[in-house]
Coordinates of C-alpha atoms and ligand atoms in Angstrom, one line a residue:
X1 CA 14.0 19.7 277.8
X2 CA 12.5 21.4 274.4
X3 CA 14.1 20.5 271.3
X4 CA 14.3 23.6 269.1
X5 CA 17.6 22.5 267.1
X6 CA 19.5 19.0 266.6
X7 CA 22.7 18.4 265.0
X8 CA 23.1 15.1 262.9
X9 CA 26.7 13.7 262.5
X10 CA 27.1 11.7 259.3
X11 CA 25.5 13.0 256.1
X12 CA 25.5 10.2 254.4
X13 CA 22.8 6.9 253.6
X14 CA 20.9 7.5 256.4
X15 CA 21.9 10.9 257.8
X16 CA 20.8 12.7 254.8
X17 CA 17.4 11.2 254.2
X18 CA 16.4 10.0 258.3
X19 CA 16.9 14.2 259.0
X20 CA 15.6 15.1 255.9
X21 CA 12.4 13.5 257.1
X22 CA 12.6 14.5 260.4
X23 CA 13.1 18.2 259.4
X24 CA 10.0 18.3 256.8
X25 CA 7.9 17.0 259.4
X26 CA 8.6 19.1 262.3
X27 CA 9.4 22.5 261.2
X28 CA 9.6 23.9 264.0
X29 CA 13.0 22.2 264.5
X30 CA 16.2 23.6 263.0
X31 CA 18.0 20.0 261.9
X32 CA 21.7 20.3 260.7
X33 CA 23.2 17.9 259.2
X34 CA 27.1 17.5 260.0
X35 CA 29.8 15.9 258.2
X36 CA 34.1 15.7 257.9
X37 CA 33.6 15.1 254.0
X38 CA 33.8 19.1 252.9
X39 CA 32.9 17.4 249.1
X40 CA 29.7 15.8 250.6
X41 CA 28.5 18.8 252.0
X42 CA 29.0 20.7 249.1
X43 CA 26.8 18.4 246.6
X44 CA 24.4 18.2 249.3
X45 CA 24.3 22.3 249.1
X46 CA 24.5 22.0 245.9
X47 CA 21.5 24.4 243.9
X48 CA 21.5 21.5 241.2
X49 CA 19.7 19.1 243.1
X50 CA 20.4 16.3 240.4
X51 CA 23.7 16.6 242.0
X52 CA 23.0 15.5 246.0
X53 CA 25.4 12.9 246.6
X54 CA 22.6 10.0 247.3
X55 CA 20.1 9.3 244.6
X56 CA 17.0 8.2 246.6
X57 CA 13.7 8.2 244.8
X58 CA 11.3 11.6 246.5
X59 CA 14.4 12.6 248.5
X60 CA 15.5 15.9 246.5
X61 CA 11.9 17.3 246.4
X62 CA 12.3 17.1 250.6
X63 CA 15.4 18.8 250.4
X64 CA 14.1 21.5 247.9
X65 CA 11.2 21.6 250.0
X66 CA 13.7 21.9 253.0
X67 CA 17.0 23.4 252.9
X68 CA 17.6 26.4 253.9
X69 CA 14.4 26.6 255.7
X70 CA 15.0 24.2 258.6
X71 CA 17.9 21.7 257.5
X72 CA 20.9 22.5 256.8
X73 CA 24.1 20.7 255.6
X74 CA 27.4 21.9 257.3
X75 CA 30.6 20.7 258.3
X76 CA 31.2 22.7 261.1
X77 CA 30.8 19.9 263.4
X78 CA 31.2 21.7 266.6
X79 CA 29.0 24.7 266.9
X80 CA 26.1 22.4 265.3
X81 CA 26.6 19.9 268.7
X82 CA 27.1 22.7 270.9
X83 CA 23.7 24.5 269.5
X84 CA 21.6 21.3 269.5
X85 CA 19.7 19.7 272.5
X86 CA 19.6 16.4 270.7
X87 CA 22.2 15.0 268.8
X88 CA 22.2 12.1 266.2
X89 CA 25.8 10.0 265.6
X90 CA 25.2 8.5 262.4
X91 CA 28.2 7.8 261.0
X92 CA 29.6 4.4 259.2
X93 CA 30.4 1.3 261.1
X94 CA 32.6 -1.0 258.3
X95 CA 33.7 -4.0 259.3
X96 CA 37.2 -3.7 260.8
X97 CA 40.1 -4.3 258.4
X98 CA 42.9 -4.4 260.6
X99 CA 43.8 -6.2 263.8
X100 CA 41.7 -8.0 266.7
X101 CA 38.4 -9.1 264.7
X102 CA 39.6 -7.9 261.2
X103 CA 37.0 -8.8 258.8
X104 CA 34.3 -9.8 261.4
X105 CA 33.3 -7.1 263.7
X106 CA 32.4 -3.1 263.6
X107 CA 34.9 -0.6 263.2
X108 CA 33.4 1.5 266.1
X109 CA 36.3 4.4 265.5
X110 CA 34.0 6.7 264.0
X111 CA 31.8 6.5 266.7
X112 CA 34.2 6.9 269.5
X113 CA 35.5 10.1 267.9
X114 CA 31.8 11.8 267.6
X115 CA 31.4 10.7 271.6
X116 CA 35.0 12.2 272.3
X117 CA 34.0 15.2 270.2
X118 CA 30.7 16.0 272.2
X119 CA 32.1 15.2 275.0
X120 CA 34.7 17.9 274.5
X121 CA 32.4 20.4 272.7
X122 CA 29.1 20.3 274.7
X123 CA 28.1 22.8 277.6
X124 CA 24.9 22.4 278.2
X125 CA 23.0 19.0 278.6
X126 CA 22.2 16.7 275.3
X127 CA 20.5 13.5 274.3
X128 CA 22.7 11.5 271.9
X129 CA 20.8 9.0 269.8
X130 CA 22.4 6.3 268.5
X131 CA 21.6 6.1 264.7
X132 CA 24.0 3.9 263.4
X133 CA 24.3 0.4 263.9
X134 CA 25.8 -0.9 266.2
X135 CA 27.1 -4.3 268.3
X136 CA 25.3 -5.0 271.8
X137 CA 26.4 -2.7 274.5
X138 CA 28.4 0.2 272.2
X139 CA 25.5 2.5 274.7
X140 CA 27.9 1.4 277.8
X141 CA 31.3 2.9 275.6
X142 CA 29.8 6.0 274.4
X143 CA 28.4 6.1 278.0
X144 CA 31.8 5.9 279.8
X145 CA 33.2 8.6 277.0
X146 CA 30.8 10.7 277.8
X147 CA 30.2 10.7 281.5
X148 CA 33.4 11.0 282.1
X149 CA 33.7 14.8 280.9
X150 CA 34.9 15.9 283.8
X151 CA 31.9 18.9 283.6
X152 CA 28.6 18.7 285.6
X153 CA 26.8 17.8 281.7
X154 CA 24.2 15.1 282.0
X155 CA 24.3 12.8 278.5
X156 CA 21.3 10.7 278.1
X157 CA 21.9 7.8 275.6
X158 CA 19.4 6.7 273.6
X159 CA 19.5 3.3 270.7
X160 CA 17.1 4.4 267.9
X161 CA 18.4 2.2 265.0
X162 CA 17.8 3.0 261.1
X163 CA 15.4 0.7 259.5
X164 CA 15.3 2.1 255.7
X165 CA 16.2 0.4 252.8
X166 CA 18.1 1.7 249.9
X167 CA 15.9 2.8 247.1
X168 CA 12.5 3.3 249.3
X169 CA 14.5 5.5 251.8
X170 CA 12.1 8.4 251.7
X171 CA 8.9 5.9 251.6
X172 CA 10.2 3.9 254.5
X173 CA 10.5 7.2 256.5
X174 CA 7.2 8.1 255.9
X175 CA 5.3 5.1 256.7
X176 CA 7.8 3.0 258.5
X177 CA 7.0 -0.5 260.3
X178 CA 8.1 0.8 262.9
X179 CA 10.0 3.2 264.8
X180 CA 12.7 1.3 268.2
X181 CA 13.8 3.7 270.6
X182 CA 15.6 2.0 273.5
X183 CA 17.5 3.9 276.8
X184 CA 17.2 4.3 280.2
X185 CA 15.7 7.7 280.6
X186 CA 11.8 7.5 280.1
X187 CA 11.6 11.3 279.6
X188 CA 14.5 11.1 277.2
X189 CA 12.8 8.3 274.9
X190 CA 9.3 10.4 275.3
X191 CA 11.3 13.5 274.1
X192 CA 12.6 11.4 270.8
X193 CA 8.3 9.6 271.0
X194 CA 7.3 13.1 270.5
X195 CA 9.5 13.9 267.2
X196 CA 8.4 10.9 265.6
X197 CA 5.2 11.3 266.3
X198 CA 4.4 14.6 264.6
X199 CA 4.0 11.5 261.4
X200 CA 4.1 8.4 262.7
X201 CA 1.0 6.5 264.7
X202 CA 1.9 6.4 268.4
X203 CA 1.0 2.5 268.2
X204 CA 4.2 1.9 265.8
X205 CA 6.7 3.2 268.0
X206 CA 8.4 0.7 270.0
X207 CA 9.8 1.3 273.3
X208 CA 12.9 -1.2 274.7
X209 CA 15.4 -1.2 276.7
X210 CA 19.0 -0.1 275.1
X211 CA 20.3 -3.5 274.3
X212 CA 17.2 -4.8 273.2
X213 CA 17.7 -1.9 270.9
X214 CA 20.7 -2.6 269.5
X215 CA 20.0 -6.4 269.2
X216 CA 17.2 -6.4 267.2
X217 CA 18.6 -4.0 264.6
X218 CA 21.3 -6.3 263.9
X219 CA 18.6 -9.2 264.2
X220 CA 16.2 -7.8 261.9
X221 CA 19.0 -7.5 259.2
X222 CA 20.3 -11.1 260.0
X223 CA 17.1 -12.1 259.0
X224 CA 16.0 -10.2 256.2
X225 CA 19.5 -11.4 254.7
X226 CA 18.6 -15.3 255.6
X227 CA 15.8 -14.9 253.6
X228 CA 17.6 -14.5 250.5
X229 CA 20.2 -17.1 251.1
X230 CA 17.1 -19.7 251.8
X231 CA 15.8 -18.9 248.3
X232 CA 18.8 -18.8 246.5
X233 CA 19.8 -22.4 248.1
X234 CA 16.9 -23.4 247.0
X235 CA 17.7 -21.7 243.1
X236 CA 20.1 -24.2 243.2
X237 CA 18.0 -27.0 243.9
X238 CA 15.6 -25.9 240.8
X239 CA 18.3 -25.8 238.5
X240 CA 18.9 -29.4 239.1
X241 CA 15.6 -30.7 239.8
X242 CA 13.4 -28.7 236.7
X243 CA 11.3 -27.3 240.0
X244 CA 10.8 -23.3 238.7
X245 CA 12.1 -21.0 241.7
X246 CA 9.5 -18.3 240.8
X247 CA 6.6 -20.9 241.6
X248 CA 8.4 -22.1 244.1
X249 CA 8.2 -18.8 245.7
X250 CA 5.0 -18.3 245.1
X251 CA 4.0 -21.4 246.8
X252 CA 5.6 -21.0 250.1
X253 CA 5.4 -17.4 250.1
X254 CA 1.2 -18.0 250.0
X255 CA 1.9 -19.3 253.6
X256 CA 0.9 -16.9 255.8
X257 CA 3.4 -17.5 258.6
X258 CA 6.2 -17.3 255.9
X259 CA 5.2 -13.7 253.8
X260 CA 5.7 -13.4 250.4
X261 CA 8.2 -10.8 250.7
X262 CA 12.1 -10.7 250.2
X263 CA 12.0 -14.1 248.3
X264 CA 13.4 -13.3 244.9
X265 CA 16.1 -15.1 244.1
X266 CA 19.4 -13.3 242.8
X267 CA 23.2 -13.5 242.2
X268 CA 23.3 -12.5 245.9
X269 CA 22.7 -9.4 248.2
X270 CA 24.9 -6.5 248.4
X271 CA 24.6 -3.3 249.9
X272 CA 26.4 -1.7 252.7
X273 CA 25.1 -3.6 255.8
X274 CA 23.3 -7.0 255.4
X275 CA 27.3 -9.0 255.3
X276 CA 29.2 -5.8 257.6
X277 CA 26.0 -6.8 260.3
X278 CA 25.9 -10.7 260.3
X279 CA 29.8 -10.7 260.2
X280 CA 29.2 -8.6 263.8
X281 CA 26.6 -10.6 264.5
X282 CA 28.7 -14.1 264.8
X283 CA 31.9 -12.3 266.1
X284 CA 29.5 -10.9 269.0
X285 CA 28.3 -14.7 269.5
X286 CA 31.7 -16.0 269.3
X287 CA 33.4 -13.4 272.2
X288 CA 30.2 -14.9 274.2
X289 CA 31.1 -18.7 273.4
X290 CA 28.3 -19.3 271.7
X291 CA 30.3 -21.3 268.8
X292 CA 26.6 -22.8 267.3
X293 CA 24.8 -19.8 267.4
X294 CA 28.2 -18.0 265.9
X295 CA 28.3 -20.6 263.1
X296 CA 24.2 -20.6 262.4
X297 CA 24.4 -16.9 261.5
X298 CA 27.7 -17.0 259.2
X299 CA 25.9 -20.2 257.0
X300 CA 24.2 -17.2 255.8
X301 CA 27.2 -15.2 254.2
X302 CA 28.7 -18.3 253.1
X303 CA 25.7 -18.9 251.0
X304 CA 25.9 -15.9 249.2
X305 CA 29.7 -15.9 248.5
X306 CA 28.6 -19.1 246.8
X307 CA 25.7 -17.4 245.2
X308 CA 27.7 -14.9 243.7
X309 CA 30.3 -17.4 242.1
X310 CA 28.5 -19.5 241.0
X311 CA 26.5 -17.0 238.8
X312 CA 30.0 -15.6 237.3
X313 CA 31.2 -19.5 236.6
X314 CA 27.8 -20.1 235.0
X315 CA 28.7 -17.6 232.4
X316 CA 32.3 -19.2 232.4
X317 CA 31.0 -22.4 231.4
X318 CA 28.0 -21.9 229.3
X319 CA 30.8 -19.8 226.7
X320 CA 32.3 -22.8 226.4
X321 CA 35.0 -22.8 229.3
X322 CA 36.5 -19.4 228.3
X323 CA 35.6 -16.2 228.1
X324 CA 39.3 -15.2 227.6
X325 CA 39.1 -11.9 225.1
X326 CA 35.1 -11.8 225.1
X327 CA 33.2 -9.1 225.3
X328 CA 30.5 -9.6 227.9
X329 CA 27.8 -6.5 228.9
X330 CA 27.4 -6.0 232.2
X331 CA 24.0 -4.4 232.7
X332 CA 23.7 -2.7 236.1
X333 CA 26.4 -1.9 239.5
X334 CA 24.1 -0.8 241.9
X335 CA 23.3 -3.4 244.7
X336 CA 20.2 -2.8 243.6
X337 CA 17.6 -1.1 241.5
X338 CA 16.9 3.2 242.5
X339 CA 20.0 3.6 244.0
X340 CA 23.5 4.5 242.9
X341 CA 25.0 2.8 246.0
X342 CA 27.2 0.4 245.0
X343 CA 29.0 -0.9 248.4
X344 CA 29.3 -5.1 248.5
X345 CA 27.2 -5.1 245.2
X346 CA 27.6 -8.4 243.4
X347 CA 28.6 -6.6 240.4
X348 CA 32.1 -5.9 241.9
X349 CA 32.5 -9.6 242.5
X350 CA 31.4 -11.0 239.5
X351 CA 33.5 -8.5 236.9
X352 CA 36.1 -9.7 239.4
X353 CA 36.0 -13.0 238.6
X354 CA 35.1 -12.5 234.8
X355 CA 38.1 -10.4 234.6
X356 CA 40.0 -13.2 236.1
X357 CA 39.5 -15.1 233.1
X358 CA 40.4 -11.8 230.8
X359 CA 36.9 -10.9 229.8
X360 CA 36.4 -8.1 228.0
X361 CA 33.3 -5.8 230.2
X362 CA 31.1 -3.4 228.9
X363 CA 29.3 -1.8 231.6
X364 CA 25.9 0.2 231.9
X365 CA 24.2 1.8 234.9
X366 CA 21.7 4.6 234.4
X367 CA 22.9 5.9 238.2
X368 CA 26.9 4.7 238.6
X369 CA 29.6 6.8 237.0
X370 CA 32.8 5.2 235.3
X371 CA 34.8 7.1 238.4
X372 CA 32.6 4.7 240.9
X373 CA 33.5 2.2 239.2
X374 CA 36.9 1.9 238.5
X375 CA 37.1 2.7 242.3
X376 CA 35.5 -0.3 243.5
X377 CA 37.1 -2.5 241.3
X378 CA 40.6 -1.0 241.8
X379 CA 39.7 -1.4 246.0
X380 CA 40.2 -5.7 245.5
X381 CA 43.7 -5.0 244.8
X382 CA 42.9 -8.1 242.3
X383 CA 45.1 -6.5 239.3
X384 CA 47.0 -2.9 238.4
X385 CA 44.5 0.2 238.4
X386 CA 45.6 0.1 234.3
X387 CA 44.5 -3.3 233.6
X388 CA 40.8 -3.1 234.7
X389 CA 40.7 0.5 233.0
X390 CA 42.2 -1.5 229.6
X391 CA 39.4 -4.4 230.5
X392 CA 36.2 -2.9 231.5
X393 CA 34.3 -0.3 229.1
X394 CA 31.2 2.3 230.3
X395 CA 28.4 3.3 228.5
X396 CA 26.0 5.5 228.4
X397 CA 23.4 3.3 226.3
X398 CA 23.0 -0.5 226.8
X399 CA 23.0 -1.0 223.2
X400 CA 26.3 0.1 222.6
X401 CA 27.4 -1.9 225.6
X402 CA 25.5 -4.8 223.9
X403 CA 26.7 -4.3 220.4
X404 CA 29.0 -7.4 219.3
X405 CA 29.0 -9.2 223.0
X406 CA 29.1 -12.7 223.1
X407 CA 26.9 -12.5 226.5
X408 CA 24.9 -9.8 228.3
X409 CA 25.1 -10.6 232.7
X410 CA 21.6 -8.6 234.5
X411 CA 23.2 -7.6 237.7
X412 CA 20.7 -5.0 239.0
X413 CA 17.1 -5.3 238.3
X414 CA 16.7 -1.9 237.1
X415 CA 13.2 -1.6 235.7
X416 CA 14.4 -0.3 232.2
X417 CA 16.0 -3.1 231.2
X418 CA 12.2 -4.6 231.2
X419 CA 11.5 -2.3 228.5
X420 CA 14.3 -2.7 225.8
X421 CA 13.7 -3.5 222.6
X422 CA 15.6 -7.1 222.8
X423 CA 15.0 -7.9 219.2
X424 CA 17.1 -5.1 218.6
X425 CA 19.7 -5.8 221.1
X426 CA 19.7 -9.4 219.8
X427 CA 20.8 -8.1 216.7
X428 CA 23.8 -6.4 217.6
X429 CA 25.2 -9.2 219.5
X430 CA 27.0 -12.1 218.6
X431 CA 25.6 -15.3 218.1
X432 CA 25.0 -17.6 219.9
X433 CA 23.9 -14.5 221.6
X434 CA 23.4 -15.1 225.7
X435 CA 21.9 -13.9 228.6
X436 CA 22.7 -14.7 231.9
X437 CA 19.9 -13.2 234.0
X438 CA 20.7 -12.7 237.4
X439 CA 17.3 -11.2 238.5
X440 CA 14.9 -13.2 237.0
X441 CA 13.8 -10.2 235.2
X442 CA 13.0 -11.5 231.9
X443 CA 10.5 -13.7 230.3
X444 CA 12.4 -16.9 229.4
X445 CA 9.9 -18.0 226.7
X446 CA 10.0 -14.5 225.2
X447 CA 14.1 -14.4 224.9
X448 CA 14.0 -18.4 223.6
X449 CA 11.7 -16.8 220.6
X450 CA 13.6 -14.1 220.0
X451 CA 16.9 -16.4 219.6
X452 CA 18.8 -16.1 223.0
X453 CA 20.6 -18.7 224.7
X454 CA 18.7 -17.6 228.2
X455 CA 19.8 -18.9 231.6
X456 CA 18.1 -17.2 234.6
X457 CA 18.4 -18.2 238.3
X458 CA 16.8 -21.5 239.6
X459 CA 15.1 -22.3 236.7
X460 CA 16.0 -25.4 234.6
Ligands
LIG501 P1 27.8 6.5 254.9 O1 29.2 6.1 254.8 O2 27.0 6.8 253.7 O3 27.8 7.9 255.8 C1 28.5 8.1 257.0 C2 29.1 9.5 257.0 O4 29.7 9.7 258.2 C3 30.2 9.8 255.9 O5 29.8 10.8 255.1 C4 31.4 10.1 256.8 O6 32.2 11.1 256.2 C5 30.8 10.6 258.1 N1 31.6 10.6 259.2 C6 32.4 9.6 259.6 N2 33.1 9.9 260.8 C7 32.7 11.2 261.1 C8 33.0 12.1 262.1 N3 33.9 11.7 263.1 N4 32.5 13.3 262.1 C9 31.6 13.7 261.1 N5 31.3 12.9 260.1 C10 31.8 11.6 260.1 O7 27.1 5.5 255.9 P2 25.5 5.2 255.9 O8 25.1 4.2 254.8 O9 24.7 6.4 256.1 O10 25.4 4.3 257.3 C11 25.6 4.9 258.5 C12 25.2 4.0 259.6 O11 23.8 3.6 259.5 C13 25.9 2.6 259.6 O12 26.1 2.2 260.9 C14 25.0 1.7 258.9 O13 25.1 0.3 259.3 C15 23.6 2.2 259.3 N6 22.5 2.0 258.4 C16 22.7 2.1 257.1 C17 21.6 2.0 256.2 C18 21.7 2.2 254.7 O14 20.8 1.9 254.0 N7 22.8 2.6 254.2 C19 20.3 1.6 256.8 C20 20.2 1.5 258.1 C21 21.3 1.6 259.0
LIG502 C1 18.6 -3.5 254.2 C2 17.3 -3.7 255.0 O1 16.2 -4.1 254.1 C3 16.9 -2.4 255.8 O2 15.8 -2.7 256.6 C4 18.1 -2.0 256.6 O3 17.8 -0.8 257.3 C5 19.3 -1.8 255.7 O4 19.6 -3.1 255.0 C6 20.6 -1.5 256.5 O5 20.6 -1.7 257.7 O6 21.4 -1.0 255.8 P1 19.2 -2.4 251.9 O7 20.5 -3.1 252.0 O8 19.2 -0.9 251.5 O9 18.3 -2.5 253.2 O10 18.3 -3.1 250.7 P2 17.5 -4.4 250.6 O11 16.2 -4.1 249.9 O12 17.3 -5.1 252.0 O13 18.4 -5.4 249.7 C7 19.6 -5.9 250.2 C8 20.2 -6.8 249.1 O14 19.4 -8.0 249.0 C9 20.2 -6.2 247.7 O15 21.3 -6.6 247.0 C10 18.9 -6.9 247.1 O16 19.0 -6.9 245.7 C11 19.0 -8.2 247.7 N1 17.7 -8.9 247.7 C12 16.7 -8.4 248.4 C13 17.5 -10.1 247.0 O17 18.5 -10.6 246.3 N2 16.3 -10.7 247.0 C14 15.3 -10.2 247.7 O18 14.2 -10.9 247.7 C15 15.4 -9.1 248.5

């Protein structure tokens, strides 16, 4: 089989950017993206490309370079999977909210509609890749779906999991680690080899079986995610003991055999995937039995729950036990810096919690509207829609957001906040004028000159 054209279902994190990549490098594909959110679509058409849905560093300069050409955004899902040879289901996998394994495992819905879809739509014979992630063994459902067409259609499923982070998308795509096709079919997986290969070195892509596949995906992320619950246990520790978690990192990160990668400590990880995957990584250990293993894994998310309060009831506690009617800046939602993804961020926790104890927020996020949000904070349910619009503030500058706050919180490391003037900021504010930074961002000595009260993460 030749692929001249293949459909993507899900235009969203990773659909957008993965085909966006894909299509640039082999333009001798026709790659169309396919989605049920008409208002996705459109900003992804849309001739301002300021205005794509997903702000990703180099990604609009692929789609200018792009659309039109050989990708194209659509929602009309069923000619793009009846046209394609190879089809990509990369659609989201929440963790369920409702009934047996509510709040633990994947939400596979999604994913059984796009199987039922092409299993309806399709006339001629397709590889379906597996984009999204997924618990062990979802090949053997979306296998069953599909084989049992009815129609003399061979489906050959392939596992080829998303590695890209959030903020480095378009680099990650480009020169990724690696590339992990699992399946069955050799030919099939050489077919997917071959796309990948127009950019990325033969030696990098990895080929498995299916499960191995989908395991290591949710393994790699249970990992990465581990990491920064180690070193934010360990913030702890510092804070107590007058050790400094920045040379504490540096130390062990000088090991070779421990990296010095992914060890910067924080008010805990957010982002879309890291709790949605280790929450479906212990329920998938616990319908095995495996109650240790289960347990192991869910340490990690209990951690960060912990991480994340305790930041919020440091800044309780340092404004002398009440922050009732304050006025505290917020400076960055995102989940993390060069994004506008805001999905778990710590940010929504935190204002939670502040708001608890009738703080007064002034937000600022060079890439998250006011509409954004308002809607996360309104999803907790935690209070009426009115009260956290009548509590929280937006700004466009971070010195009106700072102007006559008793405290500013760093939530996302954006570089810019490097490069304020803080003299100035310092100010505006009220005094004792604090900062709680929650990204070690800052130079401690620095803000102590200038006249803050500065607390930072695991340092004394
Ligand atoms: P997303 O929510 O941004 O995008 C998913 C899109 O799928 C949405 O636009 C939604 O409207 C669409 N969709 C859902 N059901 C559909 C259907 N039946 N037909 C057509 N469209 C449908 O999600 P995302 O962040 O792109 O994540 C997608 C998957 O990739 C998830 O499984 C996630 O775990 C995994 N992943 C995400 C990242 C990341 O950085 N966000 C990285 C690696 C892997
Ligand atoms: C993560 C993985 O890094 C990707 O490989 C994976 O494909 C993706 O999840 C996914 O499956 O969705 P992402 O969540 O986009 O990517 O971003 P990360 O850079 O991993 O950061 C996740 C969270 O951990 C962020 O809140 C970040 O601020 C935090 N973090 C990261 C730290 O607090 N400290 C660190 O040292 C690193």
């Amino acid at each position: 089989m030749k692929i001249t054209k293949i459909c993507c279902i899900g235009a969203g994190y990773v659909g957008g950017p993965t085909m966006a990549v894909i299509a640039k490098q082999n333009p001798n594909i026709k790659v169309t993206i396919v989605d049920i959110n008409a208002e996705r679509i459109a900003a992804w058409n849309d001739d301002d490309l300021s205005k794509l849905p997903i702000y990703e560093p180099g990604l609009a300069d692929i789609v200018k370079d792009t659309r039109g050409d050989n990708l194209f955004f659509s929602t009309e899902i069923d000619k793009a999977i009846d046209e394609s040879e190879m089809i990509f289901i990369s659609v989201n996998t929440p963790t369920k909210t409702y009934g047996k394994g509510k709040g633990m495992a994947s939400d596979l819905k999604y994913i059984e509609l796009c199987a039922r879809n092409i299993a309806k739509v399709a006339k001629t014979d397709k590889i379906v890749v597996e984009k999204s992630t997924l618990p062990v063994r979802t090949a053997e459902t979306i296998k069953s779906i599909l084989h049992n067409t009815g129609n003399d259609i061979n489906f050959h499923i392939l596992s080829n999991p998303e590695f890209l982070a959030e903020g480095t998308a378009i680099n990650d795509l480009l020169k990724p680690d690696r590339v992990l096709i699992g399946g069955e079919h050799e030919k099939s997986i050489q077919i997917l080899a071959e796309i990948y290969s127009s950019w990325v070195p033969k030696y990098k892509i990895l080929k498995t079986n299916l499960w191995s596949s989908e395991l290591s995906k949710l393994a790699a992320n249970a990992f990465l995610a581990q990491r920064v619950s180690s070193i934010n246990a360990i913030s702890e520790l510092c804070e107590h003991t007058e050790a400094n978690i920045n040379e504490v990192a540096k130390a062990i990160g000088m090991d070779s055999r421990i990296g010095s990668e992914f060890l910067n400590a924080s008010v805990g990880f957010g982002g879309s995937c890291f709790q949605k995957d280790i929450l479906n990584l212990v329920y998938l250990a616990r319908s095995y039995g495996l109650h240790e293993v289960a347990d192991y894994w869910e340490q990690v998310v209990i951690l960060n729950d912990h991480q994340k309060r305790r930041f919020s009831d440091r800044i309780i506690n340092t404004l002398y036990n009440t922050v009732s009617g304050k006025k505290i800046a917020l400076f960055g939602w995102a989940f993390k810096k060069d994004t506008n993804d805001t999905r778990e961020s710590a940010a929504i926790y935190i204002a939670n919690h502040l708001l608890n104890e009738q703080a007064k927020l002034a937000i600022y996020d060079p890439k998250v509207s006011e509409v954004k949000i308002q809607a996360d904070l309104n999803f907790l349910n935690s209070r009426s829609e009115k009260e956290n619009k009548a509590n929280t503030e937006n700004f466009q500058s971070p010195y009106e957001a700072a102007k006559n706050a008793h405290a500013i919180a760093i939530i996302t490391e954006w570089e810019e906040f490097k490069k304020y003037d803080w003299n100035k900021m310092y100010a505006i504010m009220k005094k004792p004028a604090f900062i709680f930074d929650g990204r070690n961002l800052l130079n401690k000595k620095e803000m102590n000159t200038i006249g803050f009260e500065y607390y930072t993460i695991g340092q004394y």
